[in-house]
CSV table of C-alpha atoms in Angstrom, one decimal:
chain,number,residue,atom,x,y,z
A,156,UNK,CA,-22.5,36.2,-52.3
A,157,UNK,CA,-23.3,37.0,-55.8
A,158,UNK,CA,-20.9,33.8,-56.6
A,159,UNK,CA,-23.0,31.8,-55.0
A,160,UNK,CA,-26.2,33.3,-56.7
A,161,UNK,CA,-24.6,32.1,-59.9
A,162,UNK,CA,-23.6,29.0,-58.7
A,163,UNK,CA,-27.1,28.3,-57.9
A,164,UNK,CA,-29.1,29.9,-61.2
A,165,UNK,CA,-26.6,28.2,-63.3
A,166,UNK,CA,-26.9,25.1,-61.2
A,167,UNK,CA,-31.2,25.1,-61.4
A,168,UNK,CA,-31.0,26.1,-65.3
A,169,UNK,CA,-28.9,22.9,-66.1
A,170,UNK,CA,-29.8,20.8,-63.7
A,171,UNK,CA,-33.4,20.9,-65.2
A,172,UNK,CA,-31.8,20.5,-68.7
A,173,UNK,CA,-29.7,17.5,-67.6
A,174,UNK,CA,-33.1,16.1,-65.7
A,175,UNK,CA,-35.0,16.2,-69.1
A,176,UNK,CA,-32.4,14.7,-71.0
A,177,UNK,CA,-32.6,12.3,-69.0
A,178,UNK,CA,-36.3,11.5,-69.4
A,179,UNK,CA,-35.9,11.9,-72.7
A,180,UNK,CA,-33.6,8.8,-73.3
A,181,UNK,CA,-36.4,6.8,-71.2
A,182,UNK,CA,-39.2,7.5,-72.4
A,183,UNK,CA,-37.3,7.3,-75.9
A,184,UNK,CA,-36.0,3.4,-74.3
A,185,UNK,CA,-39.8,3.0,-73.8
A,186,UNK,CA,-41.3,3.7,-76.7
A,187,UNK,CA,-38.8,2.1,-79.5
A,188,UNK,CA,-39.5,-1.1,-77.2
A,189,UNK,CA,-35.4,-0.9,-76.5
A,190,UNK,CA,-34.9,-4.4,-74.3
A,191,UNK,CA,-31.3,-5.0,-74.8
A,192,UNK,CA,-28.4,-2.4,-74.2
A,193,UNK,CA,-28.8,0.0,-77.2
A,194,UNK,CA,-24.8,1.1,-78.0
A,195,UNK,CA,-26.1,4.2,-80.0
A,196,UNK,CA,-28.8,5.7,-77.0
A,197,UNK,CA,-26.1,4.8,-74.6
A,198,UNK,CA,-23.2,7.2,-76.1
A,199,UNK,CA,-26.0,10.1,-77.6
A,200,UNK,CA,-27.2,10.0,-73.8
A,201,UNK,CA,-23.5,10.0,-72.7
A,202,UNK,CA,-22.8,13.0,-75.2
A,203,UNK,CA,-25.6,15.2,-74.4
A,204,UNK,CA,-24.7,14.9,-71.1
A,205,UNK,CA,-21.3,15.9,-71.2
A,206,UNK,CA,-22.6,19.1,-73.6
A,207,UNK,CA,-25.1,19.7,-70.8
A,208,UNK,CA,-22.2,20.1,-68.0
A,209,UNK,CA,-20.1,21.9,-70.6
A,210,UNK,CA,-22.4,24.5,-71.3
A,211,UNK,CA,-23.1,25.1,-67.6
A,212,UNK,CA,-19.5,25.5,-66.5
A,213,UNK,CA,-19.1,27.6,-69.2
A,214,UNK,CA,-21.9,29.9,-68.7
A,215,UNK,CA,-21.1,30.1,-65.3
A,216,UNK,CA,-17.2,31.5,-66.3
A,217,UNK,CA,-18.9,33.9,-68.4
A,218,UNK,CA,-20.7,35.3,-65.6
A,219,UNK,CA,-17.9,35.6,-63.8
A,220,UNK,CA,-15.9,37.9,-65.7
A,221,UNK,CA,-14.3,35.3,-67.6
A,222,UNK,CA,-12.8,33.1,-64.3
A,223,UNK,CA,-13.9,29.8,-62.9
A,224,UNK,CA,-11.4,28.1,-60.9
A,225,UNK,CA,-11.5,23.7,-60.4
A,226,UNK,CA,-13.6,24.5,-56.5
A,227,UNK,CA,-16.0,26.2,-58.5
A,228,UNK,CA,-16.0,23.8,-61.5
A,229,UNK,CA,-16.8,21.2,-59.1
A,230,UNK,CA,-19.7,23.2,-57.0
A,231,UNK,CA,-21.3,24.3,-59.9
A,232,UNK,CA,-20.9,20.7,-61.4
A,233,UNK,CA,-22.0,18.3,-58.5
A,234,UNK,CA,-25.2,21.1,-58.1
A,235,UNK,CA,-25.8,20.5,-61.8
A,236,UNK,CA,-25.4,16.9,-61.1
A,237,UNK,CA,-27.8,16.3,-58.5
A,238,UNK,CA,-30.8,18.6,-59.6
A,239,UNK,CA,-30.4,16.6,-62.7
A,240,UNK,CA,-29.8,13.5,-60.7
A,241,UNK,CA,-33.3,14.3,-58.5
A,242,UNK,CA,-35.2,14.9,-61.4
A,243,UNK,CA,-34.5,11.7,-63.3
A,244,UNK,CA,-34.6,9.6,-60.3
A,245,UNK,CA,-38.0,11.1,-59.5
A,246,UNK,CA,-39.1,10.2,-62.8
A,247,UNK,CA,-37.3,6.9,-63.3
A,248,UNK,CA,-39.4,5.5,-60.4
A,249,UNK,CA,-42.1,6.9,-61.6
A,250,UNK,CA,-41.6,5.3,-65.2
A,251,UNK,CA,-40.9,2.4,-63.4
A,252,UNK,CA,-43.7,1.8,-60.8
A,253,UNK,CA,-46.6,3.0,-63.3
A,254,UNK,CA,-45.1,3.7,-67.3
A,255,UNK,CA,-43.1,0.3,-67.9
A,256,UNK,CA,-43.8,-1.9,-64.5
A,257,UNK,CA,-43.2,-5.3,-66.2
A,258,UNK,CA,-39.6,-4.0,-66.8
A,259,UNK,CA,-39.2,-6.1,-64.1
A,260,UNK,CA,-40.5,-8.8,-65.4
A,261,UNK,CA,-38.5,-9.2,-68.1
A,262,UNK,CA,-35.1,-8.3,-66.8
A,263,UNK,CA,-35.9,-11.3,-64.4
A,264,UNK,CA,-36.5,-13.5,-66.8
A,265,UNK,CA,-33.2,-12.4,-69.1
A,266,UNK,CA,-31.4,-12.5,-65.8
A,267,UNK,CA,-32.7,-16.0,-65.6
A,268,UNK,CA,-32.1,-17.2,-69.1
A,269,UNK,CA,-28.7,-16.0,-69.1
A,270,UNK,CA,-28.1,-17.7,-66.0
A,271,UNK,CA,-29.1,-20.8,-67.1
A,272,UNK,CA,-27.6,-20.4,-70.9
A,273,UNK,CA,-23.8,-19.8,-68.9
A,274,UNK,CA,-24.1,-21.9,-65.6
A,275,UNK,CA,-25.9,-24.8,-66.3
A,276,UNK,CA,-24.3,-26.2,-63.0
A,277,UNK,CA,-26.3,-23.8,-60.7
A,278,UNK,CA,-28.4,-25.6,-58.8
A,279,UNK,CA,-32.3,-24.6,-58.0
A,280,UNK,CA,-31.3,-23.1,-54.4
A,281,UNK,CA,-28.7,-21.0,-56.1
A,282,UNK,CA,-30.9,-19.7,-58.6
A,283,UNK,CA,-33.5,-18.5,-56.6
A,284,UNK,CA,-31.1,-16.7,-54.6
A,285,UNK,CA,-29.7,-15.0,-57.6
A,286,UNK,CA,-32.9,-13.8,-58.7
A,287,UNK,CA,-33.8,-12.7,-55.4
A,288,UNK,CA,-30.8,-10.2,-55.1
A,289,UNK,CA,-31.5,-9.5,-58.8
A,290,UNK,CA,-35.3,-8.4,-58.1
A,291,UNK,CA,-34.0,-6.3,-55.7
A,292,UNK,CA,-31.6,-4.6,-58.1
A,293,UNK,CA,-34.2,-4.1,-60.5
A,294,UNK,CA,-36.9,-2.4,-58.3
A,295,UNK,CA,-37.9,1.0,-59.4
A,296,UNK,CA,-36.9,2.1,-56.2
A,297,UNK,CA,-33.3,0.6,-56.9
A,298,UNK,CA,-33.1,2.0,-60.8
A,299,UNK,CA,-33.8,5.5,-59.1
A,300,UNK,CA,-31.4,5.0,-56.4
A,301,UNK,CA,-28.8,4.4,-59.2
A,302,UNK,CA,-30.0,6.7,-61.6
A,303,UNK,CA,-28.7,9.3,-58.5
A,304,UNK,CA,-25.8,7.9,-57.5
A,305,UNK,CA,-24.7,7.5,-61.4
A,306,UNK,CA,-25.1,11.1,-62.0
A,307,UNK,CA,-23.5,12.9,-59.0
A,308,UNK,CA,-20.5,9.9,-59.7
A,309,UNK,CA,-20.7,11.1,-63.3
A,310,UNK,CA,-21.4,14.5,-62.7
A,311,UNK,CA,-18.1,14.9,-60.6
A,312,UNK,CA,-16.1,12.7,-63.3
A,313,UNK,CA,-16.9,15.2,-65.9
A,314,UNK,CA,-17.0,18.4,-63.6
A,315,UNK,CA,-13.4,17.7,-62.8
A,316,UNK,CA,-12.1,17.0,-66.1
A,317,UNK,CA,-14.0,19.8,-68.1
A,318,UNK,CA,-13.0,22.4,-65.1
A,319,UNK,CA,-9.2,21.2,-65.5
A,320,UNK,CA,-9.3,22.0,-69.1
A,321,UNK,CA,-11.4,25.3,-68.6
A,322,UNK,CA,-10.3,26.9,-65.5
A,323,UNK,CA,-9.0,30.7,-65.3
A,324,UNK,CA,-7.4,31.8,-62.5
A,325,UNK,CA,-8.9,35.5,-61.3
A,326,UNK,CA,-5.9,37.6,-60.5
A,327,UNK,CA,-8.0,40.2,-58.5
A,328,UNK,CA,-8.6,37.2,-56.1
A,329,UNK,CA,-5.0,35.9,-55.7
A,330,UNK,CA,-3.0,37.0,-52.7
């Protein structure tokens, strides 16, 4: 039982960390007016990220006498993963239905532009189409739903490798 204590204080601690990072790179998005992919925000959100995860697992080990096997990695991980995940989804529709709502606006028209600039062929029919499944992609309802999904995908990605590298076996618990 007191595992699973740990698992969840260790879980709520850097989950909320993770969360805020998370917000962090938004509202940082937002306020440098960031409207195309941003290589350097993209890898330092990446990076703190992975540190977040890291430090969680291994706080987690040290709490358990110096042991963490890959199951555990992986529980404490995913838990990590979708607190943080929760949190920035809450606030990324948020950001998006209130903060920054003509986001929409101008992804559409990029999305449009860039449609036009490579398939000149498309004809009127197929371009309202493609912005129609591209609104829909763009809703703040749909950049939450993926801010979610990316972070329990990512959070299990880097759970697993970082518990591969760090796992330690408790003898005291092997038959």
């Amino acid at each position: 039982m007191e595992n699973s204590t740990t698992i969840k204080s260790t879980a709520f601690t850097y989950g909320i960390v993770l969360g805020v990072v998370s917000i962090i790179m938004l509202v940082l998005i937002y306020v440098l007016n960031i409207t195309d992919t941003n290589y350097f925000l993209a890898i330092l959100s990446f990076s703190l990220s992975i540190l977040v995860y890291f430090f969680g697992l291994k706080e987690f080990k040290s709490k358990n006498s110096g042991f963490i096997s890959l199951t555990d990695a992986l529980k404490v991980g995913l838990a990590i993963a979708v607190i943080g995940g929760l949190i920035s989804a809450v606030y990324t529709y948020i950001h998006y239905s209130f903060v920054y709502p003509e986001f929409l606006e101008i992804t559409l028209e990029k999305a449009q532009q860039e449609m036009l600039d490579s398939n000149s062929s498309m004809s009127d029919a197929q371009m309202e189409q493609a912005l129609a499944i591209s609104k829909k992609m763009v809703s703040p309802f749909a950049q939450a739903t993926f801010s979610l999904v990316g972070s329990i995908f990512f959070g299990f990605i880097i759970s697993l490798i970082i518990g591969l590298i760090i796992k330690k076996k408790n003898p005291a618990l092997e038959g």
